[in-house]
Amino acid sequence: MGFRNIIGRRLGLGLVRRRKPFSTATCDGDGNGNAKSINLYSAINQALHIALETDNRAFVFGEDVSFGGVFRCTTGLADRFGKARVFNTPLCEQGIVGFGIGLAAMGNRAIAEIQFADYIYPAFDQIVNEAAKFRYRSGNQFNCGGLTIRAPYGAVGHGGHYHSQSPEAFFCHVPGIKVVIPRSPRQAKGLLLSCIRDPNPVVFFEPKWLYRLAVEEVPEHDYMLPLSEAEVIRQGSDITLVGWGAQLSVMEQACNEAEKDGISCELIDLKTLLPWDKETVEASVRKTGRVLISHEAPVTGGFGAEISASIVERCFLRLEAPVARVCGLDTPFPLVFEPFYMPTKNKILDAIKATVNY
Amino acid sequence: MALSHLAASASRSSSLLKPLSSALSLRRPISGDNSPLTVETSVPFTSHQCEAPSCSVETNPKELLTFFRDMALMRRMEIAADSLYKAKLIRGFCHLYDGQEAVAVGMEAAITKKDCIITAYRDHCTFVSRGGTLLEVFAELMGRQAGCSKGKGGSMHFYKKDSNFYGGHGIVGAQVPLGCGLAFAQKYSKDETVTFALYGDGAANQGQLFEALNISALWDLPAILVCENNHYGMGTAEWRAAKSPAYYKRGDYVPGLKVDGMDALAVKQACKFAKEHALKNGPIILEMDTYRYHGHSMSDPGSTYRTRDEISGVRQERDPIERIRKLILSHDLATEKELKDVEKEVRKEVDDAIAQAKESPMPEPSELFTNVYAKGLGVESFGADRKEVRATLP
């Protein structure tokens, strides 16, 4: 039992394995404190409660956050911390982020919510030109490190063009901000607390499909998970799979299927996309010699392209097969065609086999 | 509604027609006649930086009966869409317009199909008033090929090119600068047409709106910005989102008019006035004081941020269809039975259209790749399990 616990902790298994008796995260206060089985939006809610509790200059604002938000992530905050700290903004994303930058520049923790990641584009200028470059252009006199922007991203089954997008790649192209994406409730709470307390502006994308669907044991106390550290959530020796967010559960299913065919897959959760943990991925590729990246965003110019180029640069001679990418198609996120667009388990499985048999 | 005395010819013809219809006991085709009728709107216009138009609206029995029929059709259509959504035949997002029909119908009566209309996502009724058929509506809602956007757009993306209906936009406020661009093109072509760019009270706080206003005013564009103020931006009441909920005044140097948006005749008068104004003097803002009975979308019950009393109060006192009905009945333009027959007819039309739409097939899988770009890129994409034939982006 003890041995399995150690292995379990090293493996850091995620939500699909929740039946197993060992804990999931690698470095939280495991063993300590009570853990309750909750879903993703409750975990995020807990993180926000703790963030506002522990720092009385932390603020949460955005469209409709006061009553709890359209996904209930901000329930109870306004009642507990008051309207001066938890408040609604009008419908103006550019205004929300700009305002957040200013608030953060005065040393506060500004936690801004963009209701859907699809709506983040009016704020794109503020994030890229104002938030990301503030510290740099002021010679470190000012910074907006206290800014955290939270946005639900990703497909949800029926979201259509404007409620399903994954815009992470746009933001990974901006030095000066961090981009973080959790895969499960336990990860989300720890990562969100780290993001809020990180001295750099962070864009935190939450996989909306998992808000209710993902349920996990989450410790009730205050804990943080490190940023820019990828996690190997499944050990393997034949091929490395890299992903983040909701896509990981799809990849895990593909790995299980591949195992039946004797292919041993190593699955890595990147967690932080910018700056991303090249060392962990590289070490894994050096072990397996093959890599496959999967994300929901369209394949051309997606973040998989960056990972692919970096790995090829660093591990060219070790690679046994070309880097595979199984991603969304190069079309706008469709309405009725969503099942065709998505990088499904079968597409990933196919690509695993093609790569292994190259 | 305040009545004015009928023009002599109107009363004569209506009294002629009545005994005829009862004698033949046929359903008289509700076409009415074109003899002029003047009606006073009950709520006066409030204006900002301009002269308000008169409250006396010129109309005729035919128009009133058309208003009634069209609004009854729209109402029935939206209710049917509600049931289809609950039956999971419509998926995704569905934003219903019932309660606001007078804006669509009144606007259409004041303009031609050469004028452009562009709106946000609450667009089913605007599409119909621009000439869209019920089949196109239901098929698009259910994502079928017979839909106006070939099933690829869904509820939020209805378009009709031949009647200059530019849709159907998901991102709040994004359609307003587009509307100003349309207006510029119209001014350039000198074809004496205008653009109506519709948005809601939630979108009124978007920065791009003010950018669009400034540009339109600077270049004297024939753009009419219409704020359909149903008083709630999703669940947020207007006074909680806006320092100044007097949206018709927000243009500052751009004139504005506040209109009772539940009165189709007032809307018609205001739009007529606005079109004349825009062609001569540049942009103008119209604020339509209206109300939606449903929630923001089908995921919103609509009762957590407003009382049921409020909703039923508006339904009793300001419902646009009831107003026209009362007007028609008080002027003896049709009997109650005839109006009920119209409603039955309309219900049947809607049911037929739904049945027809259900038979329309889903779009071909290859449609996933069409119309991404204008011409082919030669990019390859795969089907669901990589076993299907590769598709090249057409």
XYZ file of C-alpha atoms in Angstrom, chain A residues 53-351:
299
model
C -9.266 35.853 2.493
C -5.500 35.891 2.590
C -4.990 39.194 0.851
C -7.287 42.059 1.665
C -6.184 43.920 -1.408
C -7.485 41.272 -3.756
C -10.457 42.050 -5.989
C -12.652 39.958 -8.238
C -14.544 41.653 -11.055
C -16.090 40.911 -14.399
C -19.454 40.516 -16.062
C -22.065 39.002 -13.749
C -19.583 37.821 -11.126
C -21.589 39.260 -8.276
C -24.364 36.699 -8.211
C -21.883 33.905 -8.753
C -21.130 34.126 -12.438
C -22.560 32.212 -15.358
C -20.532 29.170 -14.332
C -20.876 29.695 -10.595
C -17.154 30.150 -10.074
C -17.648 33.289 -8.038
C -20.523 32.155 -5.793
C -20.572 33.579 -2.332
C -17.693 35.985 -2.843
C -19.752 39.159 -2.955
C -21.685 38.165 0.148
C -18.557 37.348 2.064
C -16.173 40.079 0.985
C -18.529 42.872 0.054
C -19.377 44.803 -3.048
C -16.284 46.934 -2.832
C -14.107 43.909 -3.535
C -16.330 41.709 -5.666
C -18.253 43.646 -8.278
C -19.811 43.530 -11.698
C -18.478 45.463 -14.614
C -20.435 46.630 -17.640
C -20.095 44.720 -20.859
C -16.662 45.945 -21.927
C -13.758 43.512 -22.067
C -11.207 46.071 -23.106
C -12.323 48.249 -20.235
C -12.237 45.364 -17.777
C -8.665 44.388 -18.550
C -7.385 47.924 -18.801
C -8.997 48.693 -15.478
C -7.450 45.546 -14.030
C -4.006 46.580 -15.174
C -4.382 49.926 -13.478
C -5.615 48.339 -10.279
C -2.694 45.919 -10.313
C -0.240 48.714 -10.992
C -1.220 50.170 -7.641
C -0.118 46.971 -5.934
C -3.446 45.168 -5.714
C -4.374 41.669 -6.822
C -6.829 42.203 -9.642
C -8.637 39.019 -10.632
C -10.536 39.844 -13.793
C -13.010 37.484 -15.371
C -13.688 37.422 -19.081
C -16.965 35.575 -19.421
C -15.888 33.376 -22.330
C -12.418 33.191 -23.853
C -14.104 33.902 -27.193
C -14.755 37.441 -25.938
C -11.207 38.170 -24.916
C -10.198 39.763 -28.204
C -11.337 43.327 -27.477
C -8.961 43.103 -24.536
C -6.142 41.688 -26.628
C -4.470 45.053 -27.061
C -4.546 45.739 -23.347
C -3.063 42.344 -22.544
C -0.377 42.376 -25.202
C 0.600 46.013 -25.268
C -0.140 47.196 -21.784
C 0.000 44.296 -19.365
C 2.828 42.299 -20.907
C 5.189 45.208 -21.405
C 4.566 47.360 -18.379
C 7.452 46.184 -16.273
C 9.800 46.142 -19.214
C 9.157 49.618 -20.546
C 9.142 51.290 -17.168
C 12.512 49.822 -16.270
C 10.903 47.909 -13.398
C 9.438 51.018 -11.794
C 5.923 49.749 -12.338
C 4.389 46.403 -12.952
C 0.954 44.816 -13.109
C 2.006 41.474 -11.668
C -1.085 41.358 -9.497
C -3.279 40.902 -12.556
C -4.839 37.519 -13.213
C -7.324 37.135 -16.061
C -9.587 34.087 -15.844
C -11.565 32.886 -18.833
C -13.489 29.683 -19.595
C -12.178 28.194 -22.824
C -12.689 25.194 -25.024
C -15.397 23.090 -26.574
C -18.484 22.206 -24.600
C -20.396 20.060 -27.077
C -22.776 22.683 -28.408
C -20.974 25.966 -28.073
C -20.632 26.857 -31.727
C -18.366 29.572 -33.055
C -18.290 31.879 -30.074
C -18.533 29.749 -26.980
C -15.919 27.109 -27.756
C -12.690 28.734 -28.832
C -9.216 27.953 -27.498
C -7.208 31.141 -27.935
C -4.182 30.124 -25.873
C -1.804 30.249 -28.842
C -2.323 33.979 -29.348
C -1.219 34.676 -25.796
C 1.727 32.297 -25.817
C 3.285 34.577 -28.363
C 3.624 37.431 -25.857
C 6.691 37.622 -23.629
C 5.754 39.245 -20.346
C 2.631 37.292 -19.451
C 2.095 33.737 -18.307
C -0.508 31.346 -19.667
C -1.773 28.555 -17.411
C -4.341 25.833 -18.076
C -5.433 23.293 -15.417
C -6.690 19.818 -16.207
C -8.746 18.981 -13.128
C -10.264 20.460 -9.950
C -7.315 19.737 -7.718
C -4.901 21.201 -10.226
C -7.133 24.188 -10.838
C -7.252 25.271 -7.222
C -3.526 25.019 -6.679
C -2.606 26.570 -9.999
C -5.068 29.430 -9.674
C -3.704 30.343 -6.265
C -0.191 30.283 -7.692
C -1.264 32.463 -10.591
C -2.933 35.000 -8.353
C 0.141 35.214 -6.158
C 2.631 35.170 -9.014
C 4.328 38.535 -9.511
C 3.589 38.514 -13.238
C 0.339 39.056 -15.158
C -1.263 35.678 -15.884
C -3.988 34.523 -18.259
C -5.702 31.490 -16.722
C -7.883 29.453 -19.067
C -10.413 27.134 -17.442
C -11.752 24.186 -19.476
C -15.475 24.859 -19.389
C -16.408 21.336 -20.374
C -15.009 20.173 -17.067
C -16.754 22.680 -14.830
C -19.331 20.174 -13.755
C -18.027 17.018 -15.330
C -14.701 16.729 -13.562
C -14.990 15.697 -9.928
C -11.987 15.064 -7.740
C -10.787 15.018 -4.168
C -9.565 18.515 -3.461
C -7.915 19.482 -0.177
C -9.759 22.222 1.605
C -6.710 24.106 2.787
C -4.617 26.714 1.041
C -2.097 25.125 -1.290
C -0.237 26.154 -4.390
C 1.106 24.207 -7.323
C 4.259 25.393 -9.060
C 4.035 27.201 -12.367
C 6.236 26.348 -15.343
C 6.531 22.745 -14.193
C 5.028 20.135 -16.438
C 3.787 16.916 -14.883
C 4.158 13.388 -16.174
C 0.768 11.947 -15.407
C 1.312 8.577 -16.962
C 4.610 6.761 -17.356
C 5.441 5.055 -20.607
C 8.293 4.123 -22.872
C 7.169 4.113 -26.488
C 5.805 7.571 -27.153
C 5.402 10.890 -25.336
C 2.076 12.660 -25.517
C 1.864 16.330 -24.588
C -1.361 18.200 -23.884
C -3.243 20.449 -21.470
C -6.694 21.121 -20.112
C -9.722 19.071 -21.118
C -7.852 17.416 -23.983
C -5.819 15.349 -21.539
C -8.748 13.125 -20.645
C -9.267 12.380 -24.325
C -5.574 11.615 -24.686
C -5.670 9.381 -21.644
C -8.428 7.326 -23.227
C -6.333 6.997 -26.366
C -3.371 5.886 -24.239
C -5.490 3.191 -22.606
C -6.543 1.907 -25.998
C -2.992 1.987 -27.275
C -1.867 -0.033 -24.286
C -4.121 -2.843 -25.413
C -2.061 -2.902 -28.575
C 1.115 -3.030 -26.564
C 2.096 0.601 -26.984
C 3.282 2.180 -23.769
C 2.430 5.878 -23.724
C 3.852 8.608 -21.546
C 1.437 11.469 -20.992
C 2.570 14.914 -19.945
C 0.373 17.754 -18.731
C 2.127 20.970 -19.615
C 0.045 23.002 -17.109
C 1.874 26.245 -17.865
C 2.097 27.051 -21.557
C 4.119 30.185 -21.226
C 6.853 29.825 -20.060
C 6.653 26.097 -20.666
C 8.718 23.366 -19.067
C 10.994 22.305 -21.914
C 13.183 20.156 -19.681
C 10.487 17.706 -18.621
C 9.232 17.242 -22.141
C 12.737 16.899 -23.492
C 13.675 14.309 -20.874
C 10.629 12.315 -21.800
C 11.352 12.503 -25.523
C 14.892 11.395 -24.914
C 13.424 8.332 -23.254
C 10.812 7.469 -25.860
C 12.091 9.024 -29.089
C 8.577 9.912 -30.262
C 6.222 12.742 -29.477
C 2.606 13.624 -30.204
C 0.953 16.895 -29.275
C -2.786 17.408 -29.105
C -4.935 20.480 -28.578
C -8.402 21.702 -29.529
C -7.233 24.888 -31.207
C -6.651 24.775 -34.977
C -3.442 23.012 -35.946
C -1.816 25.783 -37.983
C -0.066 28.169 -35.638
C -1.342 26.355 -32.564
C 0.889 25.977 -29.548
C 1.747 22.489 -30.704
C 3.830 24.082 -33.405
C 6.068 25.756 -30.821
C 6.509 22.548 -28.861
C 7.269 20.649 -32.035
C 9.880 23.112 -33.221
C 11.585 23.238 -29.829
C 11.703 19.477 -29.468
C 13.091 19.001 -32.937
C 15.738 21.588 -32.171
C 16.791 19.884 -28.977
C 16.200 16.219 -29.710
C 16.618 15.895 -33.453
C 18.996 12.966 -33.403
C 16.961 11.106 -30.821
C 13.676 11.323 -32.710
C 12.512 8.113 -34.343
C 9.543 9.656 -36.108
C 8.254 13.098 -37.068
C 6.482 15.042 -34.355
C 2.770 14.354 -34.643
C 0.106 16.945 -33.987
C -3.537 15.977 -33.580
C -5.445 19.210 -33.290
C -8.546 21.050 -34.346
C -9.011 21.607 -38.042
C -8.116 24.822 -39.785
C -11.665 26.087 -39.880
C -13.679 28.370 -37.609
C -15.036 26.353 -34.712
C -18.118 24.865 -36.329
C -21.648 24.455 -35.112
C -23.082 21.112 -36.217
C -19.709 19.782 -37.327
C -18.109 19.868 -33.903
C -17.580 16.080 -33.728
C -15.640 16.230 -36.991
C -13.576 19.205 -35.968
C -12.413 17.950 -32.590
C -9.204 15.966 -32.073
C -10.954 12.819 -30.882
C -9.615 9.706 -29.227
C -9.591 7.795 -32.509
C -7.645 10.467 -34.318
C -5.081 10.438 -31.529
C -4.946 6.661 -31.457
C -4.372 6.565 -35.190
C -1.581 9.052 -34.900
